Coordinates of C-alpha atoms in Angstrom, one line a residue:
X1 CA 122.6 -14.8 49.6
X2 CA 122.7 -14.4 53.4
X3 CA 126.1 -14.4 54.9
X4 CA 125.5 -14.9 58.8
X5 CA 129.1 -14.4 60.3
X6 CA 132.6 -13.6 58.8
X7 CA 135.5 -14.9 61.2
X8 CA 139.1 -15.7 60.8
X9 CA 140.1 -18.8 62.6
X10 CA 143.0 -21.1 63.3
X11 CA 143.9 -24.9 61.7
X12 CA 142.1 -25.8 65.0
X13 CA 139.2 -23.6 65.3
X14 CA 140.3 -21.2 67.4
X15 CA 138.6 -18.0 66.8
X16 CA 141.1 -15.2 65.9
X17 CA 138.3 -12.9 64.6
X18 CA 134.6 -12.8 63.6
X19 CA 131.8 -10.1 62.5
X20 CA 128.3 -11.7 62.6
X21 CA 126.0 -9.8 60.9
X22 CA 122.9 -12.1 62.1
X23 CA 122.2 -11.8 65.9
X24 CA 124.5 -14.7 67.3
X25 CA 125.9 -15.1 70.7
X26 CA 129.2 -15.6 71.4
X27 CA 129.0 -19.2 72.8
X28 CA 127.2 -19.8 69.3
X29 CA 129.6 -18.6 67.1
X30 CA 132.6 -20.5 69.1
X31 CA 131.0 -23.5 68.8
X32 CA 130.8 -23.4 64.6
X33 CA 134.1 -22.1 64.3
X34 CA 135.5 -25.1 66.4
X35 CA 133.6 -28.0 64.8
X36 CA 134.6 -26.8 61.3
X37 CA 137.9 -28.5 61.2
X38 CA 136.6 -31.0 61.7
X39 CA 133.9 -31.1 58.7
X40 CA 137.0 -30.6 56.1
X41 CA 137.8 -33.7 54.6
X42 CA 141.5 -35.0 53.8
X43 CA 142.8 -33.9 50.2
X44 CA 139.8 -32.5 49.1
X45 CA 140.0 -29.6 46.7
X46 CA 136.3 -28.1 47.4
X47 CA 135.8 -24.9 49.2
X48 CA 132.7 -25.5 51.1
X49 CA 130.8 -28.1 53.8
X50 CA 127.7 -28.0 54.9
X51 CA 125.8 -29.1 58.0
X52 CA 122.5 -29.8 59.1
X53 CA 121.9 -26.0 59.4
X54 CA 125.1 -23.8 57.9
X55 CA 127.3 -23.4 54.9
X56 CA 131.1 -22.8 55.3
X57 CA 132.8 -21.5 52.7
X58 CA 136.9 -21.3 53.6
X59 CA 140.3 -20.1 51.9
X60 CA 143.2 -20.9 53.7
X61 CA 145.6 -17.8 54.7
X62 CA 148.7 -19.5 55.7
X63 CA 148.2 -20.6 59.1
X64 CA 144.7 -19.7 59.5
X65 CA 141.5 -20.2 57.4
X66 CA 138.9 -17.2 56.4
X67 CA 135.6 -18.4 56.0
X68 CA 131.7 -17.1 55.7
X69 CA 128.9 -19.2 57.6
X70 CA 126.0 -18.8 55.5
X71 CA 122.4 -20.3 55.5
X72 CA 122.0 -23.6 52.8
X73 CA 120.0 -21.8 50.7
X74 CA 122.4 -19.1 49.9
X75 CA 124.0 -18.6 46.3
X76 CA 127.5 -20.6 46.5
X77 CA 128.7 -18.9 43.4
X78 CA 127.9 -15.3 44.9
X79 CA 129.5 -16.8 48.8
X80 CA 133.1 -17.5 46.7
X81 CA 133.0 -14.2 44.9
X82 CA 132.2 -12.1 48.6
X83 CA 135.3 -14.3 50.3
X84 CA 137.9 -13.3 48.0
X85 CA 136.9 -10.0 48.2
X86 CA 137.2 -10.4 52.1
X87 CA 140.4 -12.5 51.7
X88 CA 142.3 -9.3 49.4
X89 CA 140.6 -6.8 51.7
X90 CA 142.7 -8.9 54.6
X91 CA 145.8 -9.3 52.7
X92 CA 146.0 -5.3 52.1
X93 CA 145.6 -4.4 55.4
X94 CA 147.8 -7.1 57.1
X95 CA 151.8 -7.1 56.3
X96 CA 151.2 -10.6 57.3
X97 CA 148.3 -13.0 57.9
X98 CA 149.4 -14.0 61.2
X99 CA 147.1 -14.3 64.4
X100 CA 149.7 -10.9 65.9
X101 CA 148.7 -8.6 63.0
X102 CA 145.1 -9.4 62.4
X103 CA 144.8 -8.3 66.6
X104 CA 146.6 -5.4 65.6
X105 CA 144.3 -4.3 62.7
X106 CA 141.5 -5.6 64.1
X107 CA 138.9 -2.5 64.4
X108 CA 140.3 -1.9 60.7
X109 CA 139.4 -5.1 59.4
X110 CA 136.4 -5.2 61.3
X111 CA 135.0 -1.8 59.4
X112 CA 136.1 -2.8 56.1
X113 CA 133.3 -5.9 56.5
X114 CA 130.8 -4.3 57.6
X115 CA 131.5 -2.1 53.9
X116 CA 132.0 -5.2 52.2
X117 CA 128.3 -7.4 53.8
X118 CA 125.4 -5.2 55.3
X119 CA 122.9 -7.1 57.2
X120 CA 124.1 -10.2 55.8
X121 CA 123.7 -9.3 52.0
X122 CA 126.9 -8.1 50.4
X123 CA 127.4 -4.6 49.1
X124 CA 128.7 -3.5 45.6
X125 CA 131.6 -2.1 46.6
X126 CA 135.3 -3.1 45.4
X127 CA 138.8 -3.4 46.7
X128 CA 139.8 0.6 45.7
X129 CA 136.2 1.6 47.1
X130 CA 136.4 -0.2 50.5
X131 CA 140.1 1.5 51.4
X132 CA 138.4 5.1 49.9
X133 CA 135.5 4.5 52.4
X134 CA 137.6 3.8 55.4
X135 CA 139.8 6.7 54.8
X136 CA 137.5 9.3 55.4
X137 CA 138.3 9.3 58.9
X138 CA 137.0 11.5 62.3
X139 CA 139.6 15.0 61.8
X140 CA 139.0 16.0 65.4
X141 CA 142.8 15.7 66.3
X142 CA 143.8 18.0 62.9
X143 CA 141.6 20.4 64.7
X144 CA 143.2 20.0 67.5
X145 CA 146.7 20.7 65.6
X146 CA 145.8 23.8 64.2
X147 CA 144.5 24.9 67.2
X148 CA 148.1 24.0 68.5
X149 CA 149.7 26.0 65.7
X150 CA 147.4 29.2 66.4
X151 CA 148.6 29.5 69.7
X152 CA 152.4 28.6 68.7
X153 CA 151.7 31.4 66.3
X154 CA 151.1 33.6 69.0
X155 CA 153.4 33.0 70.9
X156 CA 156.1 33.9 68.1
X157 CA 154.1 37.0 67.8
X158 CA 154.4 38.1 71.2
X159 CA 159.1 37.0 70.7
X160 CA 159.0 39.1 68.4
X161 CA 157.6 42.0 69.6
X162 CA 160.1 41.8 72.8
X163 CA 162.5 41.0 70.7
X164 CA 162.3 44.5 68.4
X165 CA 161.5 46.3 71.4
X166 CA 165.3 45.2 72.9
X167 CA 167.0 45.7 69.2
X168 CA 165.1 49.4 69.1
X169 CA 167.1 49.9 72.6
X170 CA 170.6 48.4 71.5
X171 CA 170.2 50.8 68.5
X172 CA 169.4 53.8 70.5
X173 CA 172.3 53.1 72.8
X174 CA 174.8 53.0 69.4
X175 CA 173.6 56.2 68.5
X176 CA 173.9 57.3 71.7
X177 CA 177.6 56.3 71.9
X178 CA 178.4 56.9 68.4
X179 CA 177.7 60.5 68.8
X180 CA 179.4 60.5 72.0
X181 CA 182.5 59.2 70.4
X182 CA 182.3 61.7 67.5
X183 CA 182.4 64.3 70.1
X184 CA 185.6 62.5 72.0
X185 CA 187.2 62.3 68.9
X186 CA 187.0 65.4 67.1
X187 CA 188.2 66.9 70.5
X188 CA 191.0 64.3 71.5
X189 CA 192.3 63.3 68.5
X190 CA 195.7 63.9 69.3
X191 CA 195.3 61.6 72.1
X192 CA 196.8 58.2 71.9
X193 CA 195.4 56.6 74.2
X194 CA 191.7 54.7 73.0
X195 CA 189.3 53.7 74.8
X196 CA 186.2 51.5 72.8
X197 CA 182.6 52.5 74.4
X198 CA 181.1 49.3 75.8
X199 CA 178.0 47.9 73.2
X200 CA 174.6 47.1 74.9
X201 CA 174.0 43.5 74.4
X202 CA 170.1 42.4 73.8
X203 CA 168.6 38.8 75.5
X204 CA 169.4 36.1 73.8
X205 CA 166.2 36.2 71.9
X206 CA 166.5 36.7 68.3
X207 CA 163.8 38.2 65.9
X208 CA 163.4 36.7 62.2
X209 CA 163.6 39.5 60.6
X210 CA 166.6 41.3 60.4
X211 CA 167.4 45.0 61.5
X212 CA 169.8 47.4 60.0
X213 CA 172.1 49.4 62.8
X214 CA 173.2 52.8 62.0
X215 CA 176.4 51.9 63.9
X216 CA 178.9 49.5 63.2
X217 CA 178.8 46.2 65.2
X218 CA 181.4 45.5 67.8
X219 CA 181.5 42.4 67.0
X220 CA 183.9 43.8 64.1
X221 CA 186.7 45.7 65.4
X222 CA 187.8 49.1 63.8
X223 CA 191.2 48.9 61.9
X224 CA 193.0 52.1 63.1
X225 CA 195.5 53.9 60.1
X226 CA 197.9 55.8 60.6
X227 CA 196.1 58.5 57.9
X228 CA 193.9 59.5 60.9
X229 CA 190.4 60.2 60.1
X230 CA 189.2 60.9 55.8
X231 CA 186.7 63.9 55.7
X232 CA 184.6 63.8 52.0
X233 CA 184.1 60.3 52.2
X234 CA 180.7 59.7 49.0
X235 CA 180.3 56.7 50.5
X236 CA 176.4 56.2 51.0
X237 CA 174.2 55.5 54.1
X238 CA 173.2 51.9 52.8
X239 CA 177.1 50.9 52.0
X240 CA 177.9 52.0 55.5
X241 CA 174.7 49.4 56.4
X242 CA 176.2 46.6 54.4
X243 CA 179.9 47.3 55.7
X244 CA 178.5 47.3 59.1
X245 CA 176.8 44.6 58.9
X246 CA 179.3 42.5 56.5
X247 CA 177.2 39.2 54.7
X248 CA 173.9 39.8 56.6
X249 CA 170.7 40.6 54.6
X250 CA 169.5 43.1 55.0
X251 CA 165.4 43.9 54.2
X252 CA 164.8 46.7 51.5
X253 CA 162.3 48.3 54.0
X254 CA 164.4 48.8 56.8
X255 CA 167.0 50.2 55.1
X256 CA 165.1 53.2 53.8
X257 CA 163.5 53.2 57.6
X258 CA 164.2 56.8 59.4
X259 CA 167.2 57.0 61.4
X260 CA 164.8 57.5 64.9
X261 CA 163.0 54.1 65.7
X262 CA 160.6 55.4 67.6
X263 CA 159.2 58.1 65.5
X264 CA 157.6 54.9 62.7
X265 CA 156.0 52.1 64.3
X266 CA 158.0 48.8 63.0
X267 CA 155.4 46.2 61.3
X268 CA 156.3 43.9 63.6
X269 CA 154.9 45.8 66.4
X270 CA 151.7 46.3 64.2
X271 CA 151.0 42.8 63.8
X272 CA 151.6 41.8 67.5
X273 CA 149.1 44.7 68.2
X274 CA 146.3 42.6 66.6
X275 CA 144.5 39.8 69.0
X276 CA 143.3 36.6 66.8
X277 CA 139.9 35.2 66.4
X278 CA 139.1 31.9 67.2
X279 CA 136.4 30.1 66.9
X280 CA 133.3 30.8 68.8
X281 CA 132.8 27.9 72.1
X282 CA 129.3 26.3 72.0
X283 CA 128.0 24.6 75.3
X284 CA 127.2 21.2 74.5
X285 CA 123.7 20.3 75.7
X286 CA 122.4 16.5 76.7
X287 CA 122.2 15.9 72.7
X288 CA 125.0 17.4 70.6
X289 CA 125.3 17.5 67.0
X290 CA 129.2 17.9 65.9
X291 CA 129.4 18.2 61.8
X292 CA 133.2 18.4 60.4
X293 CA 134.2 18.5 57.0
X294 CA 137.9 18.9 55.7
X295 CA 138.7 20.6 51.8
X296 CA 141.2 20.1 49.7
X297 CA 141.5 22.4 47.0
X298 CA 144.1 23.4 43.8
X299 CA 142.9 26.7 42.8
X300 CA 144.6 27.7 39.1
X301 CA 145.9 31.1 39.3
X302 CA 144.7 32.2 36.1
X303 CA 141.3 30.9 37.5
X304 CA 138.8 27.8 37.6
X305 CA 139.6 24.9 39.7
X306 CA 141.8 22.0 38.7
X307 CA 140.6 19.9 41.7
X308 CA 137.9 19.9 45.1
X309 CA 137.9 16.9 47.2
X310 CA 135.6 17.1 50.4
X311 CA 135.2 15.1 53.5
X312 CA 132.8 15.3 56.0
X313 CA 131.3 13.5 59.3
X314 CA 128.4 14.1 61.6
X315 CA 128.7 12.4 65.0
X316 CA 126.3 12.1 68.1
X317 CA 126.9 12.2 71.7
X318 CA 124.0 11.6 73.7
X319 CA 124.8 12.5 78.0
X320 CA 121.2 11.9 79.2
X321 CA 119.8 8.5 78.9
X322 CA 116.4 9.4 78.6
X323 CA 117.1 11.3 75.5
X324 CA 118.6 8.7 74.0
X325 CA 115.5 7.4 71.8
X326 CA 115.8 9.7 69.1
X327 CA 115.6 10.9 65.9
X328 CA 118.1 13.4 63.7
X329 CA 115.6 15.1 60.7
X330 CA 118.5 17.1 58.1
X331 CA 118.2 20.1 56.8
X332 CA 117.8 20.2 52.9
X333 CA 121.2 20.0 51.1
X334 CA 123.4 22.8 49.0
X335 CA 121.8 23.1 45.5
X336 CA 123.6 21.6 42.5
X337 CA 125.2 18.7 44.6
X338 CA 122.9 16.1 43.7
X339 CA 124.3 12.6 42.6
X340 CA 127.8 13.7 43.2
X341 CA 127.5 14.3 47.0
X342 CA 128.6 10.5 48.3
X343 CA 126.5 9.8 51.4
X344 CA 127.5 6.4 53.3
X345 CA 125.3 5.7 56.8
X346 CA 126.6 3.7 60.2
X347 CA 125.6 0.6 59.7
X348 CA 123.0 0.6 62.4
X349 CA 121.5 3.4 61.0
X350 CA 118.3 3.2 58.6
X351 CA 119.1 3.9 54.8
X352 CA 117.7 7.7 53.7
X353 CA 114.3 6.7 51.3
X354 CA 114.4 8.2 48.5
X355 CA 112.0 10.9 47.8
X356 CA 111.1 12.1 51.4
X357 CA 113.0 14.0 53.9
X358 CA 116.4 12.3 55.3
X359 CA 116.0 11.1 58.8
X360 CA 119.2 9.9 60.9
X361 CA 118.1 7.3 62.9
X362 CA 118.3 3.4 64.1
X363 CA 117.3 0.4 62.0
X364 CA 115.2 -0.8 65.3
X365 CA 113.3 1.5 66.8
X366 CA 113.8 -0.1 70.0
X367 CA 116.7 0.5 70.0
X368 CA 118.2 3.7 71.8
X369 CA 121.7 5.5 71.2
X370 CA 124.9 4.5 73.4
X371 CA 124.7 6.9 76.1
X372 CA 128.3 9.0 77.2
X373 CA 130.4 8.3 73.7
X374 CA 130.5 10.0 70.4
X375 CA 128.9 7.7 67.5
X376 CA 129.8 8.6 64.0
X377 CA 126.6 8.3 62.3
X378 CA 127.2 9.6 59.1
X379 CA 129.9 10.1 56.6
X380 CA 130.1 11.8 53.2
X381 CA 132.3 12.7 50.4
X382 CA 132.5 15.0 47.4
X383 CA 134.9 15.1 44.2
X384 CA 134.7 18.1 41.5
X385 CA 135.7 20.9 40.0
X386 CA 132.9 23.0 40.4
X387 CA 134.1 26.5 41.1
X388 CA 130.3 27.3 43.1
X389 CA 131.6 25.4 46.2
X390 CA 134.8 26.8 46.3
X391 CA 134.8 29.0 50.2
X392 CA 137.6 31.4 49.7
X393 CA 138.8 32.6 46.6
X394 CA 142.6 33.8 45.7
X395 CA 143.9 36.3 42.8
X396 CA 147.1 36.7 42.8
X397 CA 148.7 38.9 40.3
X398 CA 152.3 39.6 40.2
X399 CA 153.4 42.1 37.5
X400 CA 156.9 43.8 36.8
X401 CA 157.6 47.4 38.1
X402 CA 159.0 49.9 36.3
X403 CA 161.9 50.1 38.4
X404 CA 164.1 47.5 37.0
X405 CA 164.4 44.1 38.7
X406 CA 161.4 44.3 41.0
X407 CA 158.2 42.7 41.2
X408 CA 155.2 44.3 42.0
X409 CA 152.2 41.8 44.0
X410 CA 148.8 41.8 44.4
X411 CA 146.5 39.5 46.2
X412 CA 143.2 39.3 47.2
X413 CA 140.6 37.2 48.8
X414 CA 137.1 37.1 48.7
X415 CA 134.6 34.9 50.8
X416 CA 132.6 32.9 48.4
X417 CA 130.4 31.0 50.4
X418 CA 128.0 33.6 52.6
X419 CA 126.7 30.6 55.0
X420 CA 130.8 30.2 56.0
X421 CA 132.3 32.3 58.6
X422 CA 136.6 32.0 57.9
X423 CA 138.6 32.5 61.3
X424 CA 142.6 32.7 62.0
X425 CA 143.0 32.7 57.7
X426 CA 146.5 32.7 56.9
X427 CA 147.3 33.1 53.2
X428 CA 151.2 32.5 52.7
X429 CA 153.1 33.9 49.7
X430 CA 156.3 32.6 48.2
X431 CA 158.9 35.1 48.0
X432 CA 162.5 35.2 45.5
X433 CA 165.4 33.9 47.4
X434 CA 167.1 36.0 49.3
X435 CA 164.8 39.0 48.6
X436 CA 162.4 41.0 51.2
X437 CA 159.0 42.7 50.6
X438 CA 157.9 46.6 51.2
X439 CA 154.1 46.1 52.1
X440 CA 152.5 49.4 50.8
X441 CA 148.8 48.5 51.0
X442 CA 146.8 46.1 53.3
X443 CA 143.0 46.1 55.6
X444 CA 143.9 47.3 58.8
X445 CA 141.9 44.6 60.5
X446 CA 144.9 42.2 58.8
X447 CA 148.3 41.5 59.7
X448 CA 151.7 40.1 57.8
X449 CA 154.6 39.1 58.6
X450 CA 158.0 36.9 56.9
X451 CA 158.2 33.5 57.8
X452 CA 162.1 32.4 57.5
X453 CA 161.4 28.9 57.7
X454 CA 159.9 28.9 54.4
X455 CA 160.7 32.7 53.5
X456 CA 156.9 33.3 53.1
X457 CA 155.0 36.3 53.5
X458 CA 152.4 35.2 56.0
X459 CA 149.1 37.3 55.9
X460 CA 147.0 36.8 58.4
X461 CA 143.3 37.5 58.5
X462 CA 141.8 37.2 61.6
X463 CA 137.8 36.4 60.2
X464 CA 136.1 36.4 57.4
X465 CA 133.2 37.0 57.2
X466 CA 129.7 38.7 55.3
X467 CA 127.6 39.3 58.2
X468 CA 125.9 42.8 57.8
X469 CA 127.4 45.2 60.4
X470 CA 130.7 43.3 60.9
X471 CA 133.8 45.1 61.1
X472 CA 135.5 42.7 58.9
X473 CA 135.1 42.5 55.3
X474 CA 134.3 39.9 53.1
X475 CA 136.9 40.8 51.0
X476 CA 140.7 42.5 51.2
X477 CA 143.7 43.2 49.0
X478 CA 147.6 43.1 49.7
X479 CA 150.6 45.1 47.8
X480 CA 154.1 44.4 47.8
X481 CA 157.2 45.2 46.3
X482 CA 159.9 42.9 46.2
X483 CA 163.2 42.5 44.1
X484 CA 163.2 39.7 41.5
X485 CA 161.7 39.3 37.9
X486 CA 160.6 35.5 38.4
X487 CA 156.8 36.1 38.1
X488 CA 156.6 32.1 39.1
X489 CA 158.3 32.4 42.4
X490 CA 154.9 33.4 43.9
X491 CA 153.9 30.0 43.3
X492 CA 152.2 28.0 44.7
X493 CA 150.3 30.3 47.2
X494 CA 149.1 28.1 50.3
X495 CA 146.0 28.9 52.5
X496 CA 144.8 27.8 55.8
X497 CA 141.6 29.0 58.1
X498 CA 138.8 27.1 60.2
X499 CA 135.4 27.8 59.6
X500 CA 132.0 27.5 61.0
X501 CA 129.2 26.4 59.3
X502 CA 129.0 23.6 56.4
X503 CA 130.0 23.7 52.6
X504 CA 127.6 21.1 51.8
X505 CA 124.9 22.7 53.6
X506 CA 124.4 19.5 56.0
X507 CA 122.9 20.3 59.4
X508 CA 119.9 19.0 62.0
X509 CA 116.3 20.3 61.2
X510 CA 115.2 19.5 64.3
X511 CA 115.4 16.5 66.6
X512 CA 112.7 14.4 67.9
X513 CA 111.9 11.5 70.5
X514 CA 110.8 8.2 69.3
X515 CA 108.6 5.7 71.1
X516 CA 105.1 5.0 72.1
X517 CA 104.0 8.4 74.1
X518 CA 107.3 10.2 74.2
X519 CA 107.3 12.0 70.5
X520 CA 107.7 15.6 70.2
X521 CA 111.4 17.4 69.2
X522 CA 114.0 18.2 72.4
X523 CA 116.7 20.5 72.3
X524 CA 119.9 20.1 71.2
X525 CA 124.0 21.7 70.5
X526 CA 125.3 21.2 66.9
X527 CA 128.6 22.6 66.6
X528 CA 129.7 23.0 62.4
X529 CA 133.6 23.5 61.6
X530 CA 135.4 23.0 58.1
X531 CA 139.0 23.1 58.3
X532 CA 141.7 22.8 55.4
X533 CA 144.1 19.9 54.6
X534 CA 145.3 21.2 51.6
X535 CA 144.4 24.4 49.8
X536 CA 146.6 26.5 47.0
X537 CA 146.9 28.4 44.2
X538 CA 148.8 26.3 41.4

């Protein structure tokens, strides 16, 4: 079969839309699409007409008809079975077959024929396989959001650490006053007259995690007896916290924190002490390569993998035209991927040949490569549970302490994949409602810190990597206490990070110039990132 053109069109031949997949100008198309109405006879219950030089074959869609031209010497059985997959691919992506929505969808519907018929012969491909295809989309913008979220991040950091800074002040000004009021009263007491010291009130910025005050508020005003003041009192420091502070939580590490702030450095000032990584910038030359691939992984915390999804895309941007006559030559894949790496092609672009090197480039050599716009010319796909192409691995192993009702956690990483260099890696920890950790043990090149949105421990690694001489390790553990006996409250355990480099080992060999008297390779940019969508410990 050879299916020349598939085009939506009104009762009267209007053409709503059209793919040909044949070279057919515009003017050409037009005119078959408006003298078909006029081929279909009155109260007939066929599917097809011919011409002198076509085949139609039509379904109505309400108001409008689908229909393939074809040549006369295509299979009609085959041209019936390749419209009603068109017609369902239509009806699933249109709430309704009306001329508004098609224009709406129209880039969609236009990609999901061109999976569906390839050079005029149709593909075997389903319904579930065409709306899989056209879902592995470009993830340049949930780049973009993390990249967003990095520098919100940091901007939290840097609250915080103002924030502390005023609370360590408001405290030392309590003291201050407290013992100045000890002093009045223990002299004065005989005195009727009182007169309550003025508090120091902090900006209007408030810090996440809470602080315990050695003073009592004054917010809450002191009830006066006529006993005057109780000597012998076995009331404890952490009562007087917890009176002082009346229903607020309070964190189990500040309140066995030593009296003078600034003696101990507070975490918080530890972790806003630490500068993130980002990812390295590469100057893009007049040909550059961008490969991005996006995991999703559900690690099983007594180990394995339950599930690995990957999704990948190379795309080309060519700035000079004289450059744009080339060739892309890849590097050899990741071993072990074999069959179950999906590899799907532009459909401009040449199909790989089996046996011999794969080559990215155009079906006619004449042809060059749109100059000043990024061309997806690639897209691939993988689905396991092979535990070798996992990037980052997580153990985390909570265990009870001998200290009744508390939990004792440790978690580490290690970087699996050598060719992968991790950056801004966050690995976030569920914690027991209403209960705070004591971090005793973590790499100094890492930071933590609680998140009370979803009252996390966030730890934050700021690369990854296993380059020799790097400062950072390829590996790291964090301990914590915390109060609790649930051992599954530190599930599931979610991780983010961007990466350079590629999990399926994709890249450009080498890139050459095509044509009569112009070959030889030319330099060129590639730029590799993976990023995560969706990546726990279950």
């Amino acid at each position: 079969m050879v299916v020349l053109a598939a085009s939506i069109c009104t009762k009267g031949g209007k053409a709503v839309l059209s793919r040909q997949f044949h070279p057919m100008t515009r003017t050409r198309i037009e005119s078959l699409l408006a003298s078909f109405p006029k081929l279909i006879p009155t109260n007939s219950q066929h599917t097809s007409v011919e011409t002198s030089e076509v085949r139609y074959v039509y379904q109505p869609l309400e108001d409008l008809y689908i229909l393939l031209i074809t040549n006369k010497a295509s299979n009609i059985l085959q041209d019936i079975d390749t419209l009603h997959l068109f017609a369902r691919v239509v009806a699933d992506m249109c709430r309704t077959p009306d001329e508004r929505e098609i224009h709406r969808v129209a880039f969609e519907l236009l990609s999901a024929f061109d999976e569906v018929v390839s050079l005029g012969y149709r593909e075997q491909v389903s319904l579930t396989q065409v709306r899989s295809i056209l879902e592995m989309e470009s993830h340049e913008e949930k780049i973009q959001e993390i990249i967003a979220r990095n520098k919100e991040a940091e901007a939290k950091e840097e609250l915080k650490r103002r924030a502390r800074q005023l609370e360590m002040q408001r405290r030392e000004q309590q003291k201050r006053a407290a013992a100045l009021g000890g002093m009045g009263g223990g002299v004065g007491g005989g005195i009727s007259g009182y007169s309550p010291i003025p508090r120091f009130e902090a900006a209007p910025e408030a810090s996440p995690i809470r602080t315990a005050s050695p003073a009592p508020s004054a917010s809450r005003q002191p009830a006066f007896k006529s006993g005057g003041m109780k000597l012998g009192s076995k009331k404890t420091r952490q009562a007087e916290l917890l009176d002082a502070l009346g229903s607020e939580v309070l964190s189990a590490e500040e309140i066995s924190a030593p009296s003078t702030p600034g003696i101990v450095e507070s975490p918080a000032i530890a972790m806003a002490s630490v500068v993130k990584s980002s990812l390295p910038t590469i100057t893009p030359e007049s040909i550059h390569i961008s490969i991005k691939e996006t995991v999703t992984v559900a690690l099983l915390r007594e180990g394995g993998v339950k599930s690995l999804k990957l999704l990948g895309e190379m795309s080309l941007l060519v700035s000079d035209p004289q450059l744009a006559h080339i060739r892309i030559a890849l590097a050899p894949l990741t071993p072990g991927l074999g069959r179950d790496l999906q590899l799907k092609q532009h459909p401009n672009v040449a199909k790989f040949a089996p046996g011999t090197e794969r080559v990215i480039a155009l079906k006619d050599p004449s042809r060059a490569f749109q100059v000043g716009q990024a061309l997806g010319v690639l897209k691939w796909r993988y689905t396991g549970d092979d535990e070798s192409y996992v990037p980052l691995s997580i153990n985390c192993w909570p265990s009870l302490s001998t200290a009744e009702g508390t939990c004792d956690v440790n978690i580490e990483y290690e970087l699996e994949n050598e060719h992968l260099t991790l950056y801004d890696v966050v690995i976030s920890i569920p914690l027991p409602t209403g209960s705070y950790p004591t971090v005793s043990t973590h790499p100094v090149s890492s930071v933590w810190s609680l998140n009370p949105t979803n009252h996390t421990l966030d730890w934050s690694i700021p690369r990854i990597s296993n380059d020799d001489g790097d400062e950072s390790t390829h590996s790291g553990t964090l301990e914590f206490s915390v109060n609790g006996n649930d051992l599954g409250a530190f599930s599931p355990v979610q991780v983010s990070f961007v990466a350079q480099g590629s999990i399926t080992g994709i890249n450009a060999a080498r890139v050459e110039r095509v044509g009569e008297g112009v070959g030889g390779e030319v330099g060129y940019s590639c730029e590799r990132i993976v990023s995560t969508d969706s990546y726990q410990v279950v």
